[in-house]
GROMACS .gro file of C-alpha atoms in nm:
model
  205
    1UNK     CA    1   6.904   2.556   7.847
    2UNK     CA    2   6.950   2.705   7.488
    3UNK     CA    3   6.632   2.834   7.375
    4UNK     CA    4   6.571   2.876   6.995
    5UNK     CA    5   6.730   3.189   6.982
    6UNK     CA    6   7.080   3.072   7.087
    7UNK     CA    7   7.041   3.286   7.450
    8UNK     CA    8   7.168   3.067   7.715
    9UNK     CA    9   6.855   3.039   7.983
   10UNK     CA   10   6.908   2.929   8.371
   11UNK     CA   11   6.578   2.705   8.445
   12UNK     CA   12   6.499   2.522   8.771
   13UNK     CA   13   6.298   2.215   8.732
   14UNK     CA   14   6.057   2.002   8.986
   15UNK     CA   15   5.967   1.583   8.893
   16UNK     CA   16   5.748   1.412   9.076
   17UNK     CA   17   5.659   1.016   9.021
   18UNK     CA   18   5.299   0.906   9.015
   19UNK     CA   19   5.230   0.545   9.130
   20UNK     CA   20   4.913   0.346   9.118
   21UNK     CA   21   4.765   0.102   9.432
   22UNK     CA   22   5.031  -0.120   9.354
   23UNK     CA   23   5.344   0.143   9.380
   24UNK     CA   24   5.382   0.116   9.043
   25UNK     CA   25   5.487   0.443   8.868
   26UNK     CA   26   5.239   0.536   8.640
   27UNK     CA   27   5.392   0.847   8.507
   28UNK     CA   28   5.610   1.172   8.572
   29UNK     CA   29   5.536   1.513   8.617
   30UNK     CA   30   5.788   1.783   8.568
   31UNK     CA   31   5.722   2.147   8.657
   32UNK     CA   32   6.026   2.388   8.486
   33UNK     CA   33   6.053   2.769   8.624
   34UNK     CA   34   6.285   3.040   8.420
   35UNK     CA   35   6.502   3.149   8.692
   36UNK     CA   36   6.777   3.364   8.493
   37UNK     CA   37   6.720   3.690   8.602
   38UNK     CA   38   6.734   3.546   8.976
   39UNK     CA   39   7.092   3.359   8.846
   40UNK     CA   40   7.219   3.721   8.677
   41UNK     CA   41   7.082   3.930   9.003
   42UNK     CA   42   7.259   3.670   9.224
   43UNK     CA   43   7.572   3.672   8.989
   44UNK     CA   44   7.557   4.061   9.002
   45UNK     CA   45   7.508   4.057   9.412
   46UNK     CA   46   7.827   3.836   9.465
   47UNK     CA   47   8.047   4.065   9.236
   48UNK     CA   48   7.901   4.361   9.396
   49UNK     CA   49   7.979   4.203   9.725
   50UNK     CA   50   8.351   4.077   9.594
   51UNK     CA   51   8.392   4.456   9.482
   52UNK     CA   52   8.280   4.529   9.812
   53UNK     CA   53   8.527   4.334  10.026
   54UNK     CA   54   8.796   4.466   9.821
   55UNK     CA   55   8.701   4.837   9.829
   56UNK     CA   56   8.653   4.769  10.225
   57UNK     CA   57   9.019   4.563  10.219
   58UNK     CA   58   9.156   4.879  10.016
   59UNK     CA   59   9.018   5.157  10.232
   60UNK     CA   60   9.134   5.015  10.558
   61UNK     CA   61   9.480   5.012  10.437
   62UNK     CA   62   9.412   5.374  10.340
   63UNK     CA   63   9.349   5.459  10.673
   64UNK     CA   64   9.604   5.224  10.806
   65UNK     CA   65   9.829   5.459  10.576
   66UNK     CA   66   9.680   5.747  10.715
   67UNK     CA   67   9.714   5.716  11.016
   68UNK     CA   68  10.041   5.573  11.044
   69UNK     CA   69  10.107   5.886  10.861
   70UNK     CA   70   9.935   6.105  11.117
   71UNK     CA   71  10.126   5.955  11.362
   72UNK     CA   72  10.439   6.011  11.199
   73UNK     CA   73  10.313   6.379  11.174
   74UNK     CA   74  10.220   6.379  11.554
   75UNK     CA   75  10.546   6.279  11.650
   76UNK     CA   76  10.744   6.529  11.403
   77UNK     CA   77  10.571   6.827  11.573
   78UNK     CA   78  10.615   6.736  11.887
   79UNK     CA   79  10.961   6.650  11.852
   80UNK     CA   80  10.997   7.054  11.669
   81UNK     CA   81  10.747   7.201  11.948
   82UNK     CA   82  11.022   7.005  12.159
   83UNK     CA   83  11.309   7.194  11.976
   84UNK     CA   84  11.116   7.516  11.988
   85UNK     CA   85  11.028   7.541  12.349
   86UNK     CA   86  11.439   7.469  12.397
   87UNK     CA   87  11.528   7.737  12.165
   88UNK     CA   88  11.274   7.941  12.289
   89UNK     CA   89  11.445   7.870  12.621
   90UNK     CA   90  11.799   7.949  12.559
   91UNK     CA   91  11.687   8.253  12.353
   92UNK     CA   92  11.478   8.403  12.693
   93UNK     CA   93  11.781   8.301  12.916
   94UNK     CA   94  12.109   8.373  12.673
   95UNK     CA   95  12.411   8.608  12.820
   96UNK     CA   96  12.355   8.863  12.501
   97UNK     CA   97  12.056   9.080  12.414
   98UNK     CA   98  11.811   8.915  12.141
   99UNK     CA   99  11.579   9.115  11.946
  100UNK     CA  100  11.303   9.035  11.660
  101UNK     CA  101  11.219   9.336  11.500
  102UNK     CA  102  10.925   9.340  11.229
  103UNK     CA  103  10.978   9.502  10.876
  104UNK     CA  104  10.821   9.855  11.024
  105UNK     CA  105  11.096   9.892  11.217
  106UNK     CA  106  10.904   9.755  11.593
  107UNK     CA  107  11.014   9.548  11.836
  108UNK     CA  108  10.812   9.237  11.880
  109UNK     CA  109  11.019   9.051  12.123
  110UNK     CA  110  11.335   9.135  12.357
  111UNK     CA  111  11.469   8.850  12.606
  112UNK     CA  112  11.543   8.879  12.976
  113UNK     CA  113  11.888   9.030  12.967
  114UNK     CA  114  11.763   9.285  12.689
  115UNK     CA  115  11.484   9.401  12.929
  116UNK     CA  116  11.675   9.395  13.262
  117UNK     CA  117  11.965   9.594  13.082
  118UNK     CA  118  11.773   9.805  12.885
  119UNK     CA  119  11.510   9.880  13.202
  120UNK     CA  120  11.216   9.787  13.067
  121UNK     CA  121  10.931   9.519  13.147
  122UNK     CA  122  10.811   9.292  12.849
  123UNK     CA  123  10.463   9.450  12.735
  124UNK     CA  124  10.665   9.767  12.742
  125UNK     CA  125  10.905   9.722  12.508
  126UNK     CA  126  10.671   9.560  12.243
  127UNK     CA  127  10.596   9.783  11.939
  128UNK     CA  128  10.836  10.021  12.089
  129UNK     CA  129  11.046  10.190  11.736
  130UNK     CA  130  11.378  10.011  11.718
  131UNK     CA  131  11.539  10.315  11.691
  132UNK     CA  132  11.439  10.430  12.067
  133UNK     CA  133  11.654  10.191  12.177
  134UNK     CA  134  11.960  10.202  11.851
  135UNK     CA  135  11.938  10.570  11.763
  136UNK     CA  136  12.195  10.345  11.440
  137UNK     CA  137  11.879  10.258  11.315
  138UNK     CA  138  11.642  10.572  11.244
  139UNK     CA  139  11.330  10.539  11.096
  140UNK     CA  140  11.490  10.777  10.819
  141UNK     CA  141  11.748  10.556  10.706
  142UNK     CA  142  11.529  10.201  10.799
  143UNK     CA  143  11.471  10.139  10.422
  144UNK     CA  144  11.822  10.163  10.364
  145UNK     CA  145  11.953   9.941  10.612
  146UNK     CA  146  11.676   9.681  10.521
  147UNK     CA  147  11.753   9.634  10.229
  148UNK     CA  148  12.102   9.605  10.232
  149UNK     CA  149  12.034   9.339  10.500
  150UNK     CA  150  11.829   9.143  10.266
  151UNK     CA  151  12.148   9.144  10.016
  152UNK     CA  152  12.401   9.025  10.239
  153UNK     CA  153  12.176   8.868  10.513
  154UNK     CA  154  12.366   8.989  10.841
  155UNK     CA  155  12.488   9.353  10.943
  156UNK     CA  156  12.716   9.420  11.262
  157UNK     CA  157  12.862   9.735  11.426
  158UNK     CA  158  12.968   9.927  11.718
  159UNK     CA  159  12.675  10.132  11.827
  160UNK     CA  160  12.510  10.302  12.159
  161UNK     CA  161  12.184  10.140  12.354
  162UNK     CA  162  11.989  10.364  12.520
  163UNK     CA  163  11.826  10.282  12.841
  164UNK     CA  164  11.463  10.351  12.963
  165UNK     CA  165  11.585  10.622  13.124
  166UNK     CA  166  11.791  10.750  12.916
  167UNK     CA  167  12.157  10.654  12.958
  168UNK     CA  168  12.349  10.509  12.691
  169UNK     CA  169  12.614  10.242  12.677
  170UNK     CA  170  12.799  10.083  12.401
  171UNK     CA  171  12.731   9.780  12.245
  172UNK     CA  172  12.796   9.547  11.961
  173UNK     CA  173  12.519   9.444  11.774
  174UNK     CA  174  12.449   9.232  11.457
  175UNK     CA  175  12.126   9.224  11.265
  176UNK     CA  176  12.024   8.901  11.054
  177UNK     CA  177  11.769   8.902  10.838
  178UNK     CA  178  11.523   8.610  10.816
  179UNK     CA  179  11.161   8.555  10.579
  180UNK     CA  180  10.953   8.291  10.721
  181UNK     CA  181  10.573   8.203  10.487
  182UNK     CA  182  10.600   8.559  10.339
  183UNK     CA  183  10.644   8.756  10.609
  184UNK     CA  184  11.025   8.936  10.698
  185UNK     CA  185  11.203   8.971  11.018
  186UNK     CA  186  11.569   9.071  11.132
  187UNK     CA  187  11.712   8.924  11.490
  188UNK     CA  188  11.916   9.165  11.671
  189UNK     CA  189  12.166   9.013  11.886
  190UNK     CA  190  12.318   9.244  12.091
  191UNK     CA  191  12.645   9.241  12.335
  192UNK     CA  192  12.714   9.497  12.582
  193UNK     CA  193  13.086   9.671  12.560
  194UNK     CA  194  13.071   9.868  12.909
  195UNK     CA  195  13.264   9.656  13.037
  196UNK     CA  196  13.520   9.602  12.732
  197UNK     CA  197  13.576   9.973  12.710
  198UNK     CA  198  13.638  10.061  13.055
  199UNK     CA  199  13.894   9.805  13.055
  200UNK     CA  200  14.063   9.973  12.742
  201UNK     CA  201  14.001  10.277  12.880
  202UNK     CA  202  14.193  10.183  13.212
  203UNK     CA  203  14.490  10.014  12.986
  204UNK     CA  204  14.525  10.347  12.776
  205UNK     CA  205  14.535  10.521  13.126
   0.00000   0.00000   0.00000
């Protein structure tokens, strides 16, 4: 209904027929109830609800999108903890001596044939002052040599090892350097030339 004031009003209306002893109708009673702000809160409970389904429709591809994501993200790291544990593999077992040494000079890891030849057992070796082992590199002249290993990236040359005991033999070695989330490190890789110059030494001879 319009009322007088040109507001649209939802009503809900009740008739009822009266009838005399002869089933006659006499007359008609009609009972009228405002029900507008029962229309508006029902109007405002199905939008709410609509809004509802589609924040509920929206969210669930969210997480659908999530967690095809995380799966994605599962299988990435396991396919590079995959790749690690086979680097990490080749680098324990490989036929030359590998190194990490930290920016202080220290060594933080050696492989196999680096301890075996060398003499030493792993928790040994750790921490131990790269230039115990490559009197090249002294801790006087380890500024230096970083740095111009951070210009060009890699530095080889003909050095001495020395042993846990010791002894010395010659070697080759390169140094590369490497910065992983802020923090530097140089690989050694390191071949042993005992071999190489006894067998130049015998062909001199």
């Amino acid at each position: 209904a319009i009322v007088a004031n040109g507001e649209l009003r939802h009503l809900r209306w009740q008739d009822r027929a009266h009838f005399n002893t002869r089933g006659e109708v006499v007359n008609y009673t009609s009972c009228g109830m405002d029900i507008t702000d029962i229309v508006v809160a029902g109007q405002k409970l199905k939008k709410t609800q609509e809004t509802l389904e589609e924040t509920i429709i929206s969210r669930t591809e969210d997480l659908r999108t999530i967690n095809r994501q995380m799966y994605e993200e599962i299988a990435r790291r396991e396919t590079m903890e995959e790749e690690l544990l086979r680097t990490q593999f080749a680098m324990d077992h490989a036929a030359d001596m590998i190194f990490r040494v930290s920016r202080n000079a220290q060594i933080q890891y050696a492989n196999a044939i680096a301890l075996k030849s060398l003499g030493y057992s792993g928790p040994d070796i750790l921490n131990l002052p790269f230039a115990e082992i490559i009197p090249l590199y002294s801790l006087s002249s380890w500024d230096e040599i970083w740095e111009g290993l951070k210009r060009t990236g890699t530095v080889s040359s003909e050095t001495v090892l020395v042993k846990n005991d010791g002894t010395r033999f010659p070697a080759e070695v390169t140094l590369t350097y490497l910065e992983y989330r802020g923090k530097e490190f140089a690989y050694c890789f390191s071949r042993d030339l005992s071999e190489r110059t006894r067998m130049e030494r015998a062909l001199q001879e």
